[in-house]
Amino acid sequence: MSLFARSNINTPTQTRRLIAIAGNPNSGKTTLFNRLTGARHKVGNYPGVTVERKIGQFTLPSGESVDLVDLPGTYSFAARSPEEQISHDVLIGESQGLKTPDSVIVVLDASNVRRNLYFATQLRDMGVRLIVALNMMDIARERGFHIDADKLSAAIGCPVVPVVARNGEGIDKLLSEIERGSRTDGPVAQVPRFIDDLPEPLEGTVQELAEGLEQSGLSTKENSRAEALWLLVSTLDGDEAIKVSPTQTALAKRVLNKHKLTTRQVRAIETSARYQYLRNLMVLSAAVEQDLPHRVTEALDKVLLHRLFGPIIFLSIMAFVFQSIFSWAEPAMAATEGIVGWISGTVGQMIPEGMFRNLVIDGAIAGMGNVIVFLPQILLLFFFIGVLEDTGYMARAAFLMDRVMAKVGLDGRAFVPLLSSFACAIPGIMATRTIAGRKDRLVTILVAPLMSCSARLPVYTLVIGTVFAANQSVLGVFTIGGMVLMGMYLLSVTAGISVAALFKKTILKSPPPPLYLELPTYKLPSARSVIMNLVDRAKLFIMRVGTVILAATVILWAMMSFEWVPTDATPFEQARQAVMTNTTLDNDSQTAMLEQIDGQEAALRTEHSVGGQMGKFIEPVLKPLGFDWRMSIGIIASFAAREVFVSSLAVVHGVKNGDENSPTLRETLKEARHDDGSTIYTPLVGLALMVFFVLACQCMSTVAIVKRETNSWRWPIFMVAYMTVLAWLGAFAVYQGGKLIGLS
Amino acid sequence: MKDKCFQCLSCGYTGDVEALCRMDLLPVGSRCQLIEIEDPSENILRLMEMGLIPGTNVVIERTAPLNSPFSIRLPGCTLAVRREDARHMVVAPLSDTE
Ligand SMILES: Nc1nc2c(ncn2[C@@H]2O[C@H](COP(=O)(O)OP(=O)(O)OP(=O)(O)O)[C@@H](O)[C@H]2O)c(=O)[nH]1
């Protein structure tokens, strides 16, 4: 099957049947989803929340086309976060843009049926039409777990199909069950639903609330008890934004108070009672569970979770991942730049010189280049994350890192995204989706751009090379340049940790991240799933983030090229004429002088541009940090991408083609003087400038990705604001503090 | 061990009360039966939903480098538990033959 989606992926319609797919995390939902829909799916968000929603289509044997939507993987139907509420909303048809599913495929891991049935029976209580996909039958067989699908089916009264989602075994049977789903009512269950016969004190409480709900017309007779239980176990503390109507909440609270129960107590009682109930189901389905450890997993964990080797191996894996996005993506990125350069060249020849050509080349094509250049890093990181997730290693990483990360108040799973952000915050922020808690995830997203990404390196390189004797050695093996660079990375880590801790205590106040973690058995990842995920990520990035980056590049281009103050070109023309007509000069020096004039003209034009004028305008704000208007212009231009700072600085200083290693640019900067004749780029100014770059969020791509991941403009705007303030304060402290103690 | 568990025995435990202890104290490799969970926190409730309910037999598998969390094996799956959560879990140690 082709990896690229056919163009006929439609949005779900009222006429087509809608099937939902649900199940515990790691039960193989994604694999089954991919198996059924292939590339015919689209990734988006559930309305209003940041939870990802996949919708796809597949064809039944009869030729009928049906929609498939995936629900978030959860262990329980009880909703304690907006994420978990989605399952409930989708099933009762309250999710915007989706009708009530006609049936639900619940994926069970056959090697842990009891736990998986817990969730399945909760769904069954809701009165939805279930089709059980008894997945991972290969593993269950191999490990000696038995379950009789027909007996289970008879016991709970819904079709049960043994499948192996990985290789497609049993999928035909599953398809025909889905096909039958809407026509017959299925077998009659031997075992009544859990909700029909509750132990005290649940029974009284649930019944009373159910009657209350029915009377107020909030629920139908068939569903009222299940709805009542769901309300009782779902968060009623009014903390997170669980969107339950106030009437329902009030009713539930009254009943709880009357029976002197709390939400937690009801949950504890429900859990124990439901597991009791499952015992009966297990016996009826002739289920045999082995209490033996999985041999391969046991052997691997001995090493991978070893108290000494475990962390060493983890850090080595991380070093490998980091190295790859840091340096292996480089050739691909260079190639991308080469291709973009080639396209600009070709297109440039086709369009006559002028504003329009500049718009196309420096705006549109450069903008697309700015988008595509991130792809190698994103693909590499998500390749590794996909493999680590699917093998089951990621859970181990969270296990190993939990204690350390919890000290900072972060989730153990925040480690990988944060580390990746040292290469680039874009893939790092995309990788935060493995973090379960909404607030924990937000904190991680907000501090990820503080990690010193590779785009800052050219800035450090230029500044260190300009203001310090970078190669002078200290303490034998080290150099000043190296030490300053390390200082910047240390600052970045310290700032990240402190800001995260601060947010956890203030605006995103939440209890320490919870740890409820399953260490699944190790599995071979499926290439198909990993690749499909890569394609999804790339598409999402290009379509959702790419458009913003493209637009921003064009705007920045316009700012830097439209002149606010007209530039008088006559003096430059005269100077050129003078050089051209001067016969005493040889060719080389003529060219050199012409270039110098070109540079001066470009510098003046930049100074006169909208962006340049803005740089001058904000100079007073940046002056206390030791920055002059040229640096201000560079800072404005670097919002496109930090490394642009280097080339803008070159332009405003009239240096042609200056990069961070160019000796001419360094020399020019070293020679640069204020009007009063003092040096502009002193070591102290350089230091303040670097500190500013460590802490500032000068990256519109990051802003765009945060917008997409948080689904609102609120957080990206907040992020830019706090980081700008932090950067200003940091640079201010360095510059003014340094001056106080007599540095220059 | 002195606490409300062996006074009320609402959990129906009939074994040797003196032998009861808390899960966080058990060494790696030991087996036990979960008897009761005191005052389950939000996090513990989630562990319960994952199958860690009173009556379950548990093997303490291994601990993370800084001693917490540690992993426990239940029939069907392996879970990670923080030590502070394990303090709420009253268990009856089992000998190897049980
Ligand atoms: N042996 C075997 N492995 C499977 C089967 N189905 C899925 N897997 C593997 O199980 C792992 C988890 O599968 P996923 O499809 O990612 O599980 P999921 O339910 O989507 O998990 P979450 O995304 O965490 O909710 C992957 O490594 C799959 O390759 C199966 O039938 N047999």
PDB file of C-alpha atoms in Angstrom, chain A residues 197-451:
ATOM      1  CA  ASP A 197     -25.979  -5.524  39.850  1.00  0.00           C
ATOM      2  CA  LEU A 198     -23.780  -3.360  42.063  1.00  0.00           C
ATOM      3  CA  PRO A 199     -22.605  -4.159  45.589  1.00  0.00           C
ATOM      4  CA  GLU A 200     -23.516  -1.815  48.427  1.00  0.00           C
ATOM      5  CA  PRO A 201     -22.822   1.013  49.056  1.00  0.00           C
ATOM      6  CA  LEU A 202     -22.481   1.590  45.316  1.00  0.00           C
ATOM      7  CA  GLU A 203     -25.939   0.302  44.507  1.00  0.00           C
ATOM      8  CA  GLY A 204     -27.835   2.833  46.612  1.00  0.00           C
ATOM      9  CA  THR A 205     -25.695   5.742  45.526  1.00  0.00           C
ATOM     10  CA  VAL A 206     -25.758   4.948  41.836  1.00  0.00           C
ATOM     11  CA  GLN A 207     -29.471   4.207  41.807  1.00  0.00           C
ATOM     12  CA  GLU A 208     -30.311   7.444  43.554  1.00  0.00           C
ATOM     13  CA  LEU A 209     -28.213   9.521  41.174  1.00  0.00           C
ATOM     14  CA  ALA A 210     -29.573   7.617  38.189  1.00  0.00           C
ATOM     15  CA  GLU A 211     -33.124   8.460  39.201  1.00  0.00           C
ATOM     16  CA  GLY A 212     -32.121  12.067  39.714  1.00  0.00           C
ATOM     17  CA  LEU A 213     -30.622  12.179  36.225  1.00  0.00           C
ATOM     18  CA  GLU A 214     -33.688  10.598  34.659  1.00  0.00           C
ATOM     19  CA  GLN A 215     -36.032  12.989  36.393  1.00  0.00           C
ATOM     20  CA  SER A 216     -34.087  16.004  35.225  1.00  0.00           C
ATOM     21  CA  GLY A 217     -34.080  14.574  31.722  1.00  0.00           C
ATOM     22  CA  LEU A 218     -30.275  14.380  31.700  1.00  0.00           C
ATOM     23  CA  SER A 219     -30.139  10.727  30.868  1.00  0.00           C
ATOM     24  CA  THR A 220     -32.244   7.987  29.362  1.00  0.00           C
ATOM     25  CA  LYS A 221     -33.536   5.006  31.256  1.00  0.00           C
ATOM     26  CA  GLU A 222     -31.106   2.533  29.647  1.00  0.00           C
ATOM     27  CA  ASN A 223     -28.047   4.622  30.306  1.00  0.00           C
ATOM     28  CA  SER A 224     -28.829   6.389  33.546  1.00  0.00           C
ATOM     29  CA  ARG A 225     -27.047   3.975  35.884  1.00  0.00           C
ATOM     30  CA  ALA A 226     -23.878   3.841  33.813  1.00  0.00           C
ATOM     31  CA  GLU A 227     -23.967   7.598  33.400  1.00  0.00           C
ATOM     32  CA  ALA A 228     -24.458   7.978  37.165  1.00  0.00           C
ATOM     33  CA  LEU A 229     -21.475   5.783  37.979  1.00  0.00           C
ATOM     34  CA  TRP A 230     -19.363   7.647  35.440  1.00  0.00           C
ATOM     35  CA  LEU A 231     -20.297  10.957  37.032  1.00  0.00           C
ATOM     36  CA  LEU A 232     -19.484   9.670  40.502  1.00  0.00           C
ATOM     37  CA  VAL A 233     -16.005   8.478  39.588  1.00  0.00           C
ATOM     38  CA  SER A 234     -15.069  11.356  37.314  1.00  0.00           C
ATOM     39  CA  THR A 235     -13.423  14.383  38.818  1.00  0.00           C
ATOM     40  CA  LEU A 236     -15.873  16.517  40.691  1.00  0.00           C
ATOM     41  CA  ASP A 237     -13.319  18.761  42.370  1.00  0.00           C
ATOM     42  CA  GLY A 238     -13.947  21.326  39.674  1.00  0.00           C
ATOM     43  CA  ASP A 239     -10.188  21.530  39.133  1.00  0.00           C
ATOM     44  CA  GLU A 240      -9.530  20.412  35.623  1.00  0.00           C
ATOM     45  CA  ALA A 241     -11.883  21.439  32.909  1.00  0.00           C
ATOM     46  CA  ILE A 242     -14.121  18.398  32.919  1.00  0.00           C
ATOM     47  CA  LYS A 243     -17.065  19.614  30.960  1.00  0.00           C
ATOM     48  CA  VAL A 244     -19.899  18.161  32.962  1.00  0.00           C
ATOM     49  CA  SER A 245     -22.968  20.321  33.188  1.00  0.00           C
ATOM     50  CA  PRO A 246     -23.343  22.138  36.517  1.00  0.00           C
ATOM     51  CA  THR A 247     -26.713  20.488  37.097  1.00  0.00           C
ATOM     52  CA  GLN A 248     -25.184  17.056  36.808  1.00  0.00           C
ATOM     53  CA  THR A 249     -22.288  18.009  39.070  1.00  0.00           C
ATOM     54  CA  ALA A 250     -24.634  19.430  41.661  1.00  0.00           C
ATOM     55  CA  LEU A 251     -26.785  16.309  41.597  1.00  0.00           C
ATOM     56  CA  ALA A 252     -23.766  14.026  41.950  1.00  0.00           C
ATOM     57  CA  LYS A 253     -22.340  16.073  44.800  1.00  0.00           C
ATOM     58  CA  ARG A 254     -25.608  15.971  46.667  1.00  0.00           C
ATOM     59  CA  VAL A 255     -25.841  12.216  46.400  1.00  0.00           C
ATOM     60  CA  LEU A 256     -22.216  11.769  47.468  1.00  0.00           C
ATOM     61  CA  ASN A 257     -22.722  13.994  50.505  1.00  0.00           C
ATOM     62  CA  LYS A 258     -25.874  12.197  51.472  1.00  0.00           C
ATOM     63  CA  HIS A 259     -24.127   8.828  51.393  1.00  0.00           C
ATOM     64  CA  LYS A 260     -21.001  10.274  53.027  1.00  0.00           C
ATOM     65  CA  LEU A 261     -18.808   9.099  50.176  1.00  0.00           C
ATOM     66  CA  THR A 262     -16.083  10.812  48.190  1.00  0.00           C
ATOM     67  CA  THR A 263     -15.262  10.404  44.513  1.00  0.00           C
ATOM     68  CA  ARG A 264     -12.112   8.533  45.465  1.00  0.00           C
ATOM     69  CA  GLN A 265     -13.933   6.143  47.735  1.00  0.00           C
ATOM     70  CA  VAL A 266     -16.454   5.368  45.039  1.00  0.00           C
ATOM     71  CA  ARG A 267     -13.617   4.709  42.641  1.00  0.00           C
ATOM     72  CA  ALA A 268     -11.810   2.406  45.035  1.00  0.00           C
ATOM     73  CA  ILE A 269     -15.022   0.486  45.628  1.00  0.00           C
ATOM     74  CA  GLU A 270     -15.842   0.297  41.941  1.00  0.00           C
ATOM     75  CA  THR A 271     -12.371  -0.934  41.086  1.00  0.00           C
ATOM     76  CA  SER A 272     -12.311  -3.713  43.638  1.00  0.00           C
ATOM     77  CA  ALA A 273     -15.862  -4.749  42.866  1.00  0.00           C
ATOM     78  CA  ARG A 274     -15.299  -4.779  39.131  1.00  0.00           C
ATOM     79  CA  TYR A 275     -12.226  -6.964  39.472  1.00  0.00           C
ATOM     80  CA  GLN A 276     -14.333  -9.328  41.565  1.00  0.00           C
ATOM     81  CA  TYR A 277     -16.876  -9.354  38.788  1.00  0.00           C
ATOM     82  CA  LEU A 278     -14.139 -10.040  36.226  1.00  0.00           C
ATOM     83  CA  ARG A 279     -13.075 -13.130  38.141  1.00  0.00           C
ATOM     84  CA  ASN A 280     -16.394 -14.701  37.185  1.00  0.00           C
ATOM     85  CA  LEU A 281     -15.975 -13.695  33.551  1.00  0.00           C
ATOM     86  CA  MET A 282     -12.490 -15.168  33.466  1.00  0.00           C
ATOM     87  CA  VAL A 283     -13.715 -18.491  34.806  1.00  0.00           C
ATOM     88  CA  LEU A 284     -16.535 -18.593  32.260  1.00  0.00           C
ATOM     89  CA  SER A 285     -14.145 -17.858  29.412  1.00  0.00           C
ATOM     90  CA  ALA A 286     -11.818 -20.650  30.505  1.00  0.00           C
ATOM     91  CA  ALA A 287      -9.025 -18.119  30.830  1.00  0.00           C
ATOM     92  CA  VAL A 288      -5.705 -19.350  32.138  1.00  0.00           C
ATOM     93  CA  GLU A 289      -3.140 -16.742  33.124  1.00  0.00           C
ATOM     94  CA  GLN A 290       0.444 -17.670  33.860  1.00  0.00           C
ATOM     95  CA  ASP A 291       2.210 -15.931  36.667  1.00  0.00           C
ATOM     96  CA  LEU A 292       5.534 -16.401  34.919  1.00  0.00           C
ATOM     97  CA  PRO A 293       7.731 -13.539  33.855  1.00  0.00           C
ATOM     98  CA  HIS A 294       8.295 -13.103  30.147  1.00  0.00           C
ATOM     99  CA  ARG A 295      11.721 -14.673  29.623  1.00  0.00           C
ATOM    100  CA  VAL A 296      13.132 -12.269  27.065  1.00  0.00           C
ATOM    101  CA  THR A 297      11.829  -9.264  28.990  1.00  0.00           C
ATOM    102  CA  GLU A 298      13.253 -10.621  32.220  1.00  0.00           C
ATOM    103  CA  ALA A 299      16.674 -11.121  30.656  1.00  0.00           C
ATOM    104  CA  LEU A 300      16.717  -7.704  28.981  1.00  0.00           C
ATOM    105  CA  ASP A 301      15.520  -5.874  32.069  1.00  0.00           C
ATOM    106  CA  LYS A 302      18.272  -7.454  34.101  1.00  0.00           C
ATOM    107  CA  VAL A 303      20.662  -5.386  32.049  1.00  0.00           C
ATOM    108  CA  LEU A 304      18.567  -2.421  30.902  1.00  0.00           C
ATOM    109  CA  LEU A 305      17.172  -1.702  34.364  1.00  0.00           C
ATOM    110  CA  HIS A 306      20.363  -2.630  36.189  1.00  0.00           C
ATOM    111  CA  ARG A 307      21.073  -0.085  38.876  1.00  0.00           C
ATOM    112  CA  LEU A 308      24.419   0.849  37.414  1.00  0.00           C
ATOM    113  CA  PHE A 309      24.294  -0.231  33.774  1.00  0.00           C
ATOM    114  CA  GLY A 310      20.680   0.840  33.303  1.00  0.00           C
ATOM    115  CA  PRO A 311      21.356   4.572  33.531  1.00  0.00           C
ATOM    116  CA  ILE A 312      24.622   4.207  31.613  1.00  0.00           C
ATOM    117  CA  ILE A 313      22.851   2.451  28.752  1.00  0.00           C
ATOM    118  CA  PHE A 314      20.035   4.967  28.835  1.00  0.00           C
ATOM    119  CA  LEU A 315      22.438   7.878  28.658  1.00  0.00           C
ATOM    120  CA  SER A 316      24.352   6.205  25.837  1.00  0.00           C
ATOM    121  CA  ILE A 317      21.153   5.729  23.868  1.00  0.00           C
ATOM    122  CA  MET A 318      20.275   9.351  24.506  1.00  0.00           C
ATOM    123  CA  ALA A 319      23.756  10.469  23.470  1.00  0.00           C
ATOM    124  CA  PHE A 320      23.320   8.523  20.259  1.00  0.00           C
ATOM    125  CA  VAL A 321      19.905  10.057  19.552  1.00  0.00           C
ATOM    126  CA  PHE A 322      21.204  13.506  20.396  1.00  0.00           C
ATOM    127  CA  GLN A 323      24.298  13.117  18.265  1.00  0.00           C
ATOM    128  CA  SER A 324      22.174  12.006  15.349  1.00  0.00           C
ATOM    129  CA  ILE A 325      19.817  14.963  15.387  1.00  0.00           C
ATOM    130  CA  PHE A 326      22.677  17.283  16.189  1.00  0.00           C
ATOM    131  CA  SER A 327      25.051  16.221  13.470  1.00  0.00           C
ATOM    132  CA  TRP A 328      23.656  13.497  11.233  1.00  0.00           C
ATOM    133  CA  ALA A 329      20.777  15.684  10.211  1.00  0.00           C
ATOM    134  CA  GLU A 330      23.393  18.176   9.045  1.00  0.00           C
ATOM    135  CA  PRO A 331      24.069  16.693   5.565  1.00  0.00           C
ATOM    136  CA  ALA A 332      20.357  16.425   4.921  1.00  0.00           C
ATOM    137  CA  MET A 333      19.871  19.983   6.079  1.00  0.00           C
ATOM    138  CA  ALA A 334      22.758  21.164   3.936  1.00  0.00           C
ATOM    139  CA  ALA A 335      21.297  19.289   0.991  1.00  0.00           C
ATOM    140  CA  THR A 336      17.951  20.950   1.632  1.00  0.00           C
ATOM    141  CA  GLU A 337      19.613  24.316   1.633  1.00  0.00           C
ATOM    142  CA  GLY A 338      21.434  23.411  -1.549  1.00  0.00           C
ATOM    143  CA  ILE A 339      18.210  22.446  -3.250  1.00  0.00           C
ATOM    144  CA  VAL A 340      16.474  25.590  -2.065  1.00  0.00           C
ATOM    145  CA  GLY A 341      19.428  27.601  -3.348  1.00  0.00           C
ATOM    146  CA  TRP A 342      19.225  25.865  -6.705  1.00  0.00           C
ATOM    147  CA  ILE A 343      15.486  26.527  -6.939  1.00  0.00           C
ATOM    148  CA  SER A 344      16.020  30.192  -6.080  1.00  0.00           C
ATOM    149  CA  GLY A 345      18.659  30.394  -8.789  1.00  0.00           C
ATOM    150  CA  THR A 346      16.501  28.749 -11.419  1.00  0.00           C
ATOM    151  CA  VAL A 347      13.413  30.724 -10.537  1.00  0.00           C
ATOM    152  CA  GLY A 348      15.487  33.875 -10.328  1.00  0.00           C
ATOM    153  CA  GLN A 349      16.440  33.515 -13.961  1.00  0.00           C
ATOM    154  CA  MET A 350      12.843  33.197 -15.020  1.00  0.00           C
ATOM    155  CA  ILE A 351      11.562  36.296 -13.262  1.00  0.00           C
ATOM    156  CA  PRO A 352      12.778  39.751 -14.168  1.00  0.00           C
ATOM    157  CA  GLU A 353      14.697  41.587 -11.480  1.00  0.00           C
ATOM    158  CA  GLY A 354      12.596  43.650  -9.104  1.00  0.00           C
ATOM    159  CA  MET A 355      10.432  43.545  -6.027  1.00  0.00           C
ATOM    160  CA  PHE A 356       8.406  40.568  -7.224  1.00  0.00           C
ATOM    161  CA  ARG A 357      11.486  38.451  -7.775  1.00  0.00           C
ATOM    162  CA  ASN A 358      12.733  39.322  -4.316  1.00  0.00           C
ATOM    163  CA  LEU A 359       9.382  38.414  -2.845  1.00  0.00           C
ATOM    164  CA  VAL A 360       9.442  35.026  -4.531  1.00  0.00           C
ATOM    165  CA  ILE A 361      13.060  34.239  -3.753  1.00  0.00           C
ATOM    166  CA  ASP A 362      13.704  35.868  -0.390  1.00  0.00           C
ATOM    167  CA  GLY A 363      10.153  35.533   0.869  1.00  0.00           C
ATOM    168  CA  ALA A 364       8.355  32.494  -0.457  1.00  0.00           C
ATOM    169  CA  ILE A 365      11.165  30.136  -1.451  1.00  0.00           C
ATOM    170  CA  ALA A 366      13.317  31.044   1.543  1.00  0.00           C
ATOM    171  CA  GLY A 367      10.246  30.520   3.717  1.00  0.00           C
ATOM    172  CA  MET A 368       9.657  27.061   2.321  1.00  0.00           C
ATOM    173  CA  GLY A 369      13.311  26.346   2.908  1.00  0.00           C
ATOM    174  CA  ASN A 370      12.878  27.427   6.522  1.00  0.00           C
ATOM    175  CA  VAL A 371      10.127  24.830   6.843  1.00  0.00           C
ATOM    176  CA  ILE A 372      11.747  21.916   5.096  1.00  0.00           C
ATOM    177  CA  VAL A 373      15.046  22.404   6.841  1.00  0.00           C
ATOM    178  CA  PHE A 374      13.478  21.057  10.046  1.00  0.00           C
ATOM    179  CA  LEU A 375      12.285  17.842   8.469  1.00  0.00           C
ATOM    180  CA  PRO A 376      15.505  15.819   8.775  1.00  0.00           C
ATOM    181  CA  GLN A 377      15.637  16.453  12.525  1.00  0.00           C
ATOM    182  CA  ILE A 378      11.967  15.773  13.039  1.00  0.00           C
ATOM    183  CA  LEU A 379      12.083  12.542  11.089  1.00  0.00           C
ATOM    184  CA  LEU A 380      15.200  11.312  12.849  1.00  0.00           C
ATOM    185  CA  LEU A 381      13.914  12.078  16.328  1.00  0.00           C
ATOM    186  CA  PHE A 382      10.533  10.529  15.671  1.00  0.00           C
ATOM    187  CA  PHE A 383      12.154   7.502  14.166  1.00  0.00           C
ATOM    188  CA  PHE A 384      14.046   6.912  17.405  1.00  0.00           C
ATOM    189  CA  ILE A 385      11.075   7.766  19.584  1.00  0.00           C
ATOM    190  CA  GLY A 386       8.835   5.473  17.556  1.00  0.00           C
ATOM    191  CA  VAL A 387      11.238   2.583  17.948  1.00  0.00           C
ATOM    192  CA  LEU A 388      11.824   3.249  21.639  1.00  0.00           C
ATOM    193  CA  GLU A 389       8.072   3.527  22.300  1.00  0.00           C
ATOM    194  CA  ASP A 390       7.073   0.475  20.345  1.00  0.00           C
ATOM    195  CA  THR A 391       9.763  -1.769  21.767  1.00  0.00           C
ATOM    196  CA  GLY A 392       8.630  -0.831  25.269  1.00  0.00           C
ATOM    197  CA  TYR A 393      11.892   0.864  26.210  1.00  0.00           C
ATOM    198  CA  MET A 394      10.362   4.313  26.688  1.00  0.00           C
ATOM    199  CA  ALA A 395       8.477   3.122  29.756  1.00  0.00           C
ATOM    200  CA  ARG A 396      11.810   1.926  31.157  1.00  0.00           C
ATOM    201  CA  ALA A 397      13.352   5.320  30.482  1.00  0.00           C
ATOM    202  CA  ALA A 398      10.536   6.951  32.444  1.00  0.00           C
ATOM    203  CA  PHE A 399      11.127   4.398  35.207  1.00  0.00           C
ATOM    204  CA  LEU A 400      14.841   5.192  35.361  1.00  0.00           C
ATOM    205  CA  MET A 401      14.393   8.950  35.202  1.00  0.00           C
ATOM    206  CA  ASP A 402      11.358   9.288  37.467  1.00  0.00           C
ATOM    207  CA  ARG A 403      13.173  10.147  40.669  1.00  0.00           C
ATOM    208  CA  VAL A 404      15.491  12.704  39.104  1.00  0.00           C
ATOM    209  CA  MET A 405      12.817  14.422  37.067  1.00  0.00           C
ATOM    210  CA  ALA A 406      10.306  14.380  39.927  1.00  0.00           C
ATOM    211  CA  LYS A 407      12.798  16.450  41.948  1.00  0.00           C
ATOM    212  CA  VAL A 408      12.295  19.231  39.409  1.00  0.00           C
ATOM    213  CA  GLY A 409       8.587  18.534  39.320  1.00  0.00           C
ATOM    214  CA  LEU A 410       8.663  17.117  35.819  1.00  0.00           C
ATOM    215  CA  ASP A 411       7.387  13.871  34.418  1.00  0.00           C
ATOM    216  CA  GLY A 412       9.996  11.150  33.807  1.00  0.00           C
ATOM    217  CA  ARG A 413       8.959  11.198  30.182  1.00  0.00           C
ATOM    218  CA  ALA A 414       9.955  14.846  29.823  1.00  0.00           C
ATOM    219  CA  PHE A 415      13.603  13.861  29.640  1.00  0.00           C
ATOM    220  CA  VAL A 416      13.674  12.811  26.002  1.00  0.00           C
ATOM    221  CA  PRO A 417      11.837  15.896  24.669  1.00  0.00           C
ATOM    222  CA  LEU A 418      14.029  18.211  26.715  1.00  0.00           C
ATOM    223  CA  LEU A 419      17.234  16.557  25.643  1.00  0.00           C
ATOM    224  CA  SER A 420      16.135  16.644  22.012  1.00  0.00           C
ATOM    225  CA  SER A 421      15.524  20.352  22.400  1.00  0.00           C
ATOM    226  CA  PHE A 422      19.262  20.851  22.671  1.00  0.00           C
ATOM    227  CA  ALA A 423      19.357  19.977  19.005  1.00  0.00           C
ATOM    228  CA  CYS A 424      16.142  21.760  18.117  1.00  0.00           C
ATOM    229  CA  ALA A 425      13.080  22.684  20.123  1.00  0.00           C
ATOM    230  CA  ILE A 426      10.695  21.901  17.267  1.00  0.00           C
ATOM    231  CA  PRO A 427      10.936  18.088  17.322  1.00  0.00           C
ATOM    232  CA  GLY A 428      11.438  18.273  21.089  1.00  0.00           C
ATOM    233  CA  ILE A 429       8.117  20.035  21.596  1.00  0.00           C
ATOM    234  CA  MET A 430       6.406  17.638  19.212  1.00  0.00           C
ATOM    235  CA  ALA A 431       7.790  14.789  21.322  1.00  0.00           C
ATOM    236  CA  THR A 432       6.114  16.013  24.519  1.00  0.00           C
ATOM    237  CA  ARG A 433       2.934  14.204  23.551  1.00  0.00           C
ATOM    238  CA  THR A 434       4.038  11.137  25.487  1.00  0.00           C
ATOM    239  CA  ILE A 435       3.579  13.113  28.721  1.00  0.00           C
ATOM    240  CA  ALA A 436       0.225  12.276  30.231  1.00  0.00           C
ATOM    241  CA  GLY A 437      -0.605  15.229  32.485  1.00  0.00           C
ATOM    242  CA  ARG A 438      -1.788  18.326  30.646  1.00  0.00           C
ATOM    243  CA  LYS A 439      -0.021  20.736  32.980  1.00  0.00           C
ATOM    244  CA  ASP A 440       3.157  18.683  33.113  1.00  0.00           C
ATOM    245  CA  ARG A 441       3.186  18.660  29.353  1.00  0.00           C
ATOM    246  CA  LEU A 442       2.669  22.429  29.182  1.00  0.00           C
ATOM    247  CA  VAL A 443       5.521  23.068  31.601  1.00  0.00           C
ATOM    248  CA  THR A 444       7.793  20.920  29.458  1.00  0.00           C
ATOM    249  CA  ILE A 445       6.727  22.720  26.284  1.00  0.00           C
ATOM    250  CA  LEU A 446       7.294  26.116  27.874  1.00  0.00           C
ATOM    251  CA  VAL A 447      10.847  25.373  28.989  1.00  0.00           C
ATOM    252  CA  ALA A 448      11.945  23.359  25.944  1.00  0.00           C
ATOM    253  CA  PRO A 449      13.005  26.505  24.008  1.00  0.00           C
ATOM    254  CA  LEU A 450      15.320  27.425  26.894  1.00  0.00           C
ATOM    255  CA  MET A 451      17.459  24.424  26.054  1.00  0.00           C
TER     256      MET A 451
END
